[in-house]
PDB file of N, CA and C in Angstrom:
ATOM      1  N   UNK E 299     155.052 243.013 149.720  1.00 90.00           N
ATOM      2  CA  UNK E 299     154.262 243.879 150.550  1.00 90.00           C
ATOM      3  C   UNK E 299     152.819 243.943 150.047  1.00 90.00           C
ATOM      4  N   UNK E 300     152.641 244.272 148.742  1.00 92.00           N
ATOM      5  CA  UNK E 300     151.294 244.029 148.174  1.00 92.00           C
ATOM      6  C   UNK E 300     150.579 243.062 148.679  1.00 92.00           C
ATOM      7  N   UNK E 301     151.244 241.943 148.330  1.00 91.00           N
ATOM      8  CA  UNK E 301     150.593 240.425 148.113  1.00 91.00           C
ATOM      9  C   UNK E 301     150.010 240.154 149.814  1.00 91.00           C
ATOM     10  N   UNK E 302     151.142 240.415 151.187  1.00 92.00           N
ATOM     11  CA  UNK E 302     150.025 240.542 152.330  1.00 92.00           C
ATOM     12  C   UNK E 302     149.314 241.718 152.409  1.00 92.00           C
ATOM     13  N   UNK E 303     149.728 242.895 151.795  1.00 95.00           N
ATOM     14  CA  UNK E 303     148.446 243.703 152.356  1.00 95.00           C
ATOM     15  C   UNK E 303     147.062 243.500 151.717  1.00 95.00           C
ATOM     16  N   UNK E 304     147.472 242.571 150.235  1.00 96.00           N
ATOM     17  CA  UNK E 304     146.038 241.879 150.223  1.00 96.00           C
ATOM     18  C   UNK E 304     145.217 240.657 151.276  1.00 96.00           C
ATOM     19  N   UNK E 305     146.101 240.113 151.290  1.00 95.00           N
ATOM     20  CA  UNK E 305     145.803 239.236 152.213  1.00 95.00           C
ATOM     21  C   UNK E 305     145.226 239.451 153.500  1.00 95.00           C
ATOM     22  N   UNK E 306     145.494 240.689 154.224  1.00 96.00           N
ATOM     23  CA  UNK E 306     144.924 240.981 155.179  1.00 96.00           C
ATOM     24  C   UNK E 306     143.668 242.085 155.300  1.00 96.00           C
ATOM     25  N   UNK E 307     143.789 242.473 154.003  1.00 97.00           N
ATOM     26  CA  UNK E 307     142.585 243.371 153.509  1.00 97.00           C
ATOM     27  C   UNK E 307     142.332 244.533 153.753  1.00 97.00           C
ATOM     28  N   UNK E 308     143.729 245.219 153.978  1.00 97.00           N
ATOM     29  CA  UNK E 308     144.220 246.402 154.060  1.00 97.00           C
ATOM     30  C   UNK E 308     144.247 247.305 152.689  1.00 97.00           C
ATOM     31  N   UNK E 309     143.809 248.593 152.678  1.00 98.00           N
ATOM     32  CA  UNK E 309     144.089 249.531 151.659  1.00 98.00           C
ATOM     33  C   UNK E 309     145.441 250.257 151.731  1.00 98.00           C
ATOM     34  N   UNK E 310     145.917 250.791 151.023  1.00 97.00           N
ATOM     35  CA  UNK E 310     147.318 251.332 151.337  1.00 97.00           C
ATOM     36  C   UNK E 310     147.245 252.879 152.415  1.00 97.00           C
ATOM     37  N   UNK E 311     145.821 253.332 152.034  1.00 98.00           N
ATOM     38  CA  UNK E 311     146.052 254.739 152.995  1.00 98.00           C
ATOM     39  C   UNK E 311     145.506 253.434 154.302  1.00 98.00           C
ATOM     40  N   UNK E 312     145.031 252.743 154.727  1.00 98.00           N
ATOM     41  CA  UNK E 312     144.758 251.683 156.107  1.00 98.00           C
ATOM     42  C   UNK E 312     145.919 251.543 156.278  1.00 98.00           C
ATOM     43  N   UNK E 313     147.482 251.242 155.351  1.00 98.00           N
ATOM     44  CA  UNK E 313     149.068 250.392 155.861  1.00 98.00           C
ATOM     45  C   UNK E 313     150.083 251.629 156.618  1.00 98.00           C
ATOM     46  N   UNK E 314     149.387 252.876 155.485  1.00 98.00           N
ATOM     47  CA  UNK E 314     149.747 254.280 155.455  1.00 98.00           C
ATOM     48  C   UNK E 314     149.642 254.710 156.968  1.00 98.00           C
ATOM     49  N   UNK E 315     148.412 254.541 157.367  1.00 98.00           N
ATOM     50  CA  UNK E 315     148.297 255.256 158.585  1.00 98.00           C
ATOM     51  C   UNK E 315     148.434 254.163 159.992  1.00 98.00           C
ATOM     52  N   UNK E 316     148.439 253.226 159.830  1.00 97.00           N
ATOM     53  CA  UNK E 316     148.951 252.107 161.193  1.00 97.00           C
ATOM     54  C   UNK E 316     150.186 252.645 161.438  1.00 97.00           C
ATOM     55  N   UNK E 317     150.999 252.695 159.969  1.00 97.00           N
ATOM     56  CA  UNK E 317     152.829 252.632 160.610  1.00 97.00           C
ATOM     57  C   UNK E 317     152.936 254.103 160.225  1.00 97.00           C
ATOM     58  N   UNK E 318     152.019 254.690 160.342  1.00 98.00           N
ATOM     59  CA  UNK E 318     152.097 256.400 160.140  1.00 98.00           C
ATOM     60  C   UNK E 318     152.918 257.050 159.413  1.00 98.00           C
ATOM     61  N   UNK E 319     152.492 256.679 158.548  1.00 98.00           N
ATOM     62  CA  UNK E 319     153.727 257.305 157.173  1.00 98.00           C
ATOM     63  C   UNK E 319     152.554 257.819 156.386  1.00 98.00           C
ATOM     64  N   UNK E 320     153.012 258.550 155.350  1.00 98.00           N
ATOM     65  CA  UNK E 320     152.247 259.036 154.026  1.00 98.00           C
ATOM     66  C   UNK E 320     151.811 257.833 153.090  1.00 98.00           C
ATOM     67  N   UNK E 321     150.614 257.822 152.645  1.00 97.00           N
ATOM     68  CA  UNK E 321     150.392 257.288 151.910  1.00 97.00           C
ATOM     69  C   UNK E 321     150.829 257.121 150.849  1.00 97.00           C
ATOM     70  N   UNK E 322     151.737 258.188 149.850  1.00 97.00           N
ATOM     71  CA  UNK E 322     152.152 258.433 148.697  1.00 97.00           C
ATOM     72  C   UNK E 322     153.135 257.315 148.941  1.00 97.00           C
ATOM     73  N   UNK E 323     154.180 257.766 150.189  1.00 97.00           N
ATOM     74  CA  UNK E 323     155.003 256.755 150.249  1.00 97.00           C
ATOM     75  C   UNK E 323     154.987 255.146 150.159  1.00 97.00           C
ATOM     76  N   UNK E 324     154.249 254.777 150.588  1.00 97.00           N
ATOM     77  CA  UNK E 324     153.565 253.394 150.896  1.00 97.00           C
ATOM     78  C   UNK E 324     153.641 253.231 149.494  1.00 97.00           C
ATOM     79  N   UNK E 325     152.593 253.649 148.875  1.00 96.00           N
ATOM     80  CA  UNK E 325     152.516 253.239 147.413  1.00 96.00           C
ATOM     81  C   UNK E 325     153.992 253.021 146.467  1.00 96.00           C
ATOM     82  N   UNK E 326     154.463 254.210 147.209  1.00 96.00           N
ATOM     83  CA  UNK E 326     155.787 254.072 146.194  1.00 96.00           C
ATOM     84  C   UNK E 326     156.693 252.811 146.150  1.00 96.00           C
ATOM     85  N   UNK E 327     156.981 252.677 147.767  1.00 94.00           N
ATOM     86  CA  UNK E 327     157.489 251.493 148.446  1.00 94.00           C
ATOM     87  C   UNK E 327     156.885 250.190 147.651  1.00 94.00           C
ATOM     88  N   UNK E 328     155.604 249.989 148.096  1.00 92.00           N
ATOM     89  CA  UNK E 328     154.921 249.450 147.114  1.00 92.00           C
ATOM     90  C   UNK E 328     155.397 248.772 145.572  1.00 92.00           C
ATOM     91  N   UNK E 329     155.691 250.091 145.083  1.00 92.00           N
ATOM     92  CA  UNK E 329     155.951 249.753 143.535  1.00 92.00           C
ATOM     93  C   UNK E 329     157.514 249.501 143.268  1.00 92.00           C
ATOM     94  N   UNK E 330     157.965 249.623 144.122  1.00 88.00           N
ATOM     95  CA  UNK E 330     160.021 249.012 143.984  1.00 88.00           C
ATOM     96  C   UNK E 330     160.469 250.458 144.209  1.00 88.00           C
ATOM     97  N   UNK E 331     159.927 251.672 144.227  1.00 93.00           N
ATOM     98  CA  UNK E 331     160.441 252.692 143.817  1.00 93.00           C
ATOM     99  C   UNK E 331     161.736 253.548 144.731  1.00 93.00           C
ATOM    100  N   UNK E 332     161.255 253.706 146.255  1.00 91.00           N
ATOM    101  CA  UNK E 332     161.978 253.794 147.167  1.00 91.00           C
ATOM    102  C   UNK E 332     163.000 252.883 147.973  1.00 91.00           C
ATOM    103  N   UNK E 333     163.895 253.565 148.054  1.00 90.00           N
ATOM    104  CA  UNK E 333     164.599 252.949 149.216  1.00 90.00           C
ATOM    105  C   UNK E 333     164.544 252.956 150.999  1.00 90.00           C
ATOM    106  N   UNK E 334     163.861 251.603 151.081  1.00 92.00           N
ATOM    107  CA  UNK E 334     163.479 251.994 152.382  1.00 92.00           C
ATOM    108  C   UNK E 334     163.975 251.823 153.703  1.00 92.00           C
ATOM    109  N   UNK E 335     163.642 252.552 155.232  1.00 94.00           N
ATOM    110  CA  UNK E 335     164.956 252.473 156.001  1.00 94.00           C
ATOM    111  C   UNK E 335     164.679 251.241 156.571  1.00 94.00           C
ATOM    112  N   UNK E 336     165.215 250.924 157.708  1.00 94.00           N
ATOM    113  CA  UNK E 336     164.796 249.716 158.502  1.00 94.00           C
ATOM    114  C   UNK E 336     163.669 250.278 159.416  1.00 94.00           C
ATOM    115  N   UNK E 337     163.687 251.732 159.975  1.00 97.00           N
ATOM    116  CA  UNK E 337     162.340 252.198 161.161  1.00 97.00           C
ATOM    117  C   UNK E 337     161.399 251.297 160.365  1.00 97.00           C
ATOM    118  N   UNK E 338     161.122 252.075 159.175  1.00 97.00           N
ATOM    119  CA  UNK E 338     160.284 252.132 158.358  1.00 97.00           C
ATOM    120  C   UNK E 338     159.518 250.581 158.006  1.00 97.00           C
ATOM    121  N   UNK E 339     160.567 249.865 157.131  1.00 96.00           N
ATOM    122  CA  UNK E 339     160.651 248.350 157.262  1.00 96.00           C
ATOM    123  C   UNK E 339     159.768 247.941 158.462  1.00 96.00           C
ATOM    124  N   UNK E 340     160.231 248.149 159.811  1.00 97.00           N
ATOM    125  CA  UNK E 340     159.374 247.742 160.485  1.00 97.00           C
ATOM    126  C   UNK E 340     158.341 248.576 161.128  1.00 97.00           C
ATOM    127  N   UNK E 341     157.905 249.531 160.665  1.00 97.00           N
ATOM    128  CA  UNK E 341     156.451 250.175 160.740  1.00 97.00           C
ATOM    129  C   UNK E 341     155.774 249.424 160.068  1.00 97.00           C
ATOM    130  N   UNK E 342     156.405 249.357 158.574  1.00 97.00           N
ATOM    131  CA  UNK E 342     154.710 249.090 158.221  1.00 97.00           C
ATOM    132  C   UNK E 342     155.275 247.231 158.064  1.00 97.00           C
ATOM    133  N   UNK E 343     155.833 246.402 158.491  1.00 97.00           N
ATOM    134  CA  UNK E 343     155.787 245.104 158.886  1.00 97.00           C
ATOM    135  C   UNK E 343     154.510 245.009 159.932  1.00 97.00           C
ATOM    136  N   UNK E 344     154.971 245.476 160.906  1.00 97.00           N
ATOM    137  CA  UNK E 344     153.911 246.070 161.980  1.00 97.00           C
ATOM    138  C   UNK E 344     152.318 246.312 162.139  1.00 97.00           C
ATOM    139  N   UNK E 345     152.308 246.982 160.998  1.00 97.00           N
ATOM    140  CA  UNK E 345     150.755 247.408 160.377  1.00 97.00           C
ATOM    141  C   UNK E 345     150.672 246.370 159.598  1.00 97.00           C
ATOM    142  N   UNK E 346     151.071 245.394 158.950  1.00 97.00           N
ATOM    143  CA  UNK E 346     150.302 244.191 157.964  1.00 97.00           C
ATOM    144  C   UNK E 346     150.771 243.141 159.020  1.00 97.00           C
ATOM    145  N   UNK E 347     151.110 243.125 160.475  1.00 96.00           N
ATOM    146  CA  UNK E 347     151.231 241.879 160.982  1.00 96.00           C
ATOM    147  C   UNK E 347     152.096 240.826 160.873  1.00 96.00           C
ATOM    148  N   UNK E 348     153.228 241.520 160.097  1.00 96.00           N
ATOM    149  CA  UNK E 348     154.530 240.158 160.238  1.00 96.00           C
ATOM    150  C   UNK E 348     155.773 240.821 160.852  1.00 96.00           C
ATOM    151  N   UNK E 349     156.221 240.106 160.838  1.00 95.00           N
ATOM    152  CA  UNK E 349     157.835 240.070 161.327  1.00 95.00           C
ATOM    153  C   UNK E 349     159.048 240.829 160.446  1.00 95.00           C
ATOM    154  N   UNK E 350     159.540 241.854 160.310  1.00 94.00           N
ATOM    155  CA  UNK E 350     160.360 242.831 159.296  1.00 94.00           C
ATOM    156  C   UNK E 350     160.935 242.177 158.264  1.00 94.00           C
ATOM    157  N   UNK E 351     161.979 241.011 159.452  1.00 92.00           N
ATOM    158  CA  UNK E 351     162.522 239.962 158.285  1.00 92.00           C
ATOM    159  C   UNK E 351     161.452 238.878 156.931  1.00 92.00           C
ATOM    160  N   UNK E 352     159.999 239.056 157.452  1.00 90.00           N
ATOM    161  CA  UNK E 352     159.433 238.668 156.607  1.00 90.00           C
ATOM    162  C   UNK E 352     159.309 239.489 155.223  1.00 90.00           C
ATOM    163  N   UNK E 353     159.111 240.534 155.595  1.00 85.00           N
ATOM    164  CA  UNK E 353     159.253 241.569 153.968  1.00 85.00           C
ATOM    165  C   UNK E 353     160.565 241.718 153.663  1.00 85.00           C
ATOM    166  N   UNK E 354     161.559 241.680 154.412  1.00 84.00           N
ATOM    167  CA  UNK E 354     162.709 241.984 153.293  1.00 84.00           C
ATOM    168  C   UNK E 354     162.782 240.184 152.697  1.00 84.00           C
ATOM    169  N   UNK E 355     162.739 238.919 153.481  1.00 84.00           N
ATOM    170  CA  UNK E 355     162.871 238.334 153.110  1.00 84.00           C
ATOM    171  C   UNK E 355     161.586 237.534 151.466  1.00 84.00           C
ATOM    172  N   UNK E 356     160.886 238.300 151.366  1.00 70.00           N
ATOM    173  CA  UNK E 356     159.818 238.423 150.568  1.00 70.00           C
ATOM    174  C   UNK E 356     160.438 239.431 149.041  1.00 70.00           C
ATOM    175  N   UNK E 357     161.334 240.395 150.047  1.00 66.00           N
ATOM    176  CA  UNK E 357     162.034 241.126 148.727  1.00 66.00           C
ATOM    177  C   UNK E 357     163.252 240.672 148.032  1.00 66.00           C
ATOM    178  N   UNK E 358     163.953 239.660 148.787  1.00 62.00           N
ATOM    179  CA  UNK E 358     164.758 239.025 147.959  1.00 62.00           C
ATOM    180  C   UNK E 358     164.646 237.889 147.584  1.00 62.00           C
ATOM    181  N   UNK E 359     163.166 237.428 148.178  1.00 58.00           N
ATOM    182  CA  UNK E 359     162.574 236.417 147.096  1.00 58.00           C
ATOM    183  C   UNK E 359     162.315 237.199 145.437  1.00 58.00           C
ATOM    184  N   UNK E 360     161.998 238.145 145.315  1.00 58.00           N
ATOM    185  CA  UNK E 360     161.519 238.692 144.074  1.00 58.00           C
ATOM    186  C   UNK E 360     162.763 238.761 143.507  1.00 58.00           C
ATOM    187  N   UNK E 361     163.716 239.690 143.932  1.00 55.00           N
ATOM    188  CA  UNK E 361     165.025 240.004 143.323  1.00 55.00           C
ATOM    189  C   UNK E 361     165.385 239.466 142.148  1.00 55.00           C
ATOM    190  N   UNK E 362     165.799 239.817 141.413  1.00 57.00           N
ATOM    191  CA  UNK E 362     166.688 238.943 140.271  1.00 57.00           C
ATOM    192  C   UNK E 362     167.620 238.615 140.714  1.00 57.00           C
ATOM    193  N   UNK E 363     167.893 237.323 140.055  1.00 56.00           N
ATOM    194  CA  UNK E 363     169.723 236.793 140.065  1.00 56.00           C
ATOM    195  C   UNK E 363     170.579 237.092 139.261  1.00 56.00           C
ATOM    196  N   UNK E 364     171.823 237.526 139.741  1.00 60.00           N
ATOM    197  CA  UNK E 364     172.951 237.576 139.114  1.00 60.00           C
ATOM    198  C   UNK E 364     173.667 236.381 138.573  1.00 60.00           C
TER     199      UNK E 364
END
């Protein structure tokens, strides 16, 4: 999520308020911290311009392996 909202040159209160959520949240999301729903997932997909399955599939690129 970071890595495009750099890319598109978005600040987090800018990702915050497209998919109208709190900013705190965003950040948190952001940092691994929350668990997030699918609305959500695709709000702020939405606000950085991709496709939902692109961020989760971005998050289990990171994932560790078992």
């Amino acid at each position: 999520m970071r890595l495009r909202r750099k890319e598109v040159e978005l600040t987090q209160e800018q990702v915050a308020e497209h998919a109208d959520l709190h900013t705190n949240y965003v950040s948190s999301v952001e940092r691994g911290e929350r668990n997030v729903s699918l609305h959500n997932i695709a709000q702020i997909a939405a606000a950085l311009g991709v496709k939902p399955s692109e961020l989760v599939a971005a998050i289990d690129h990171l994932a560790p392996r078992k």
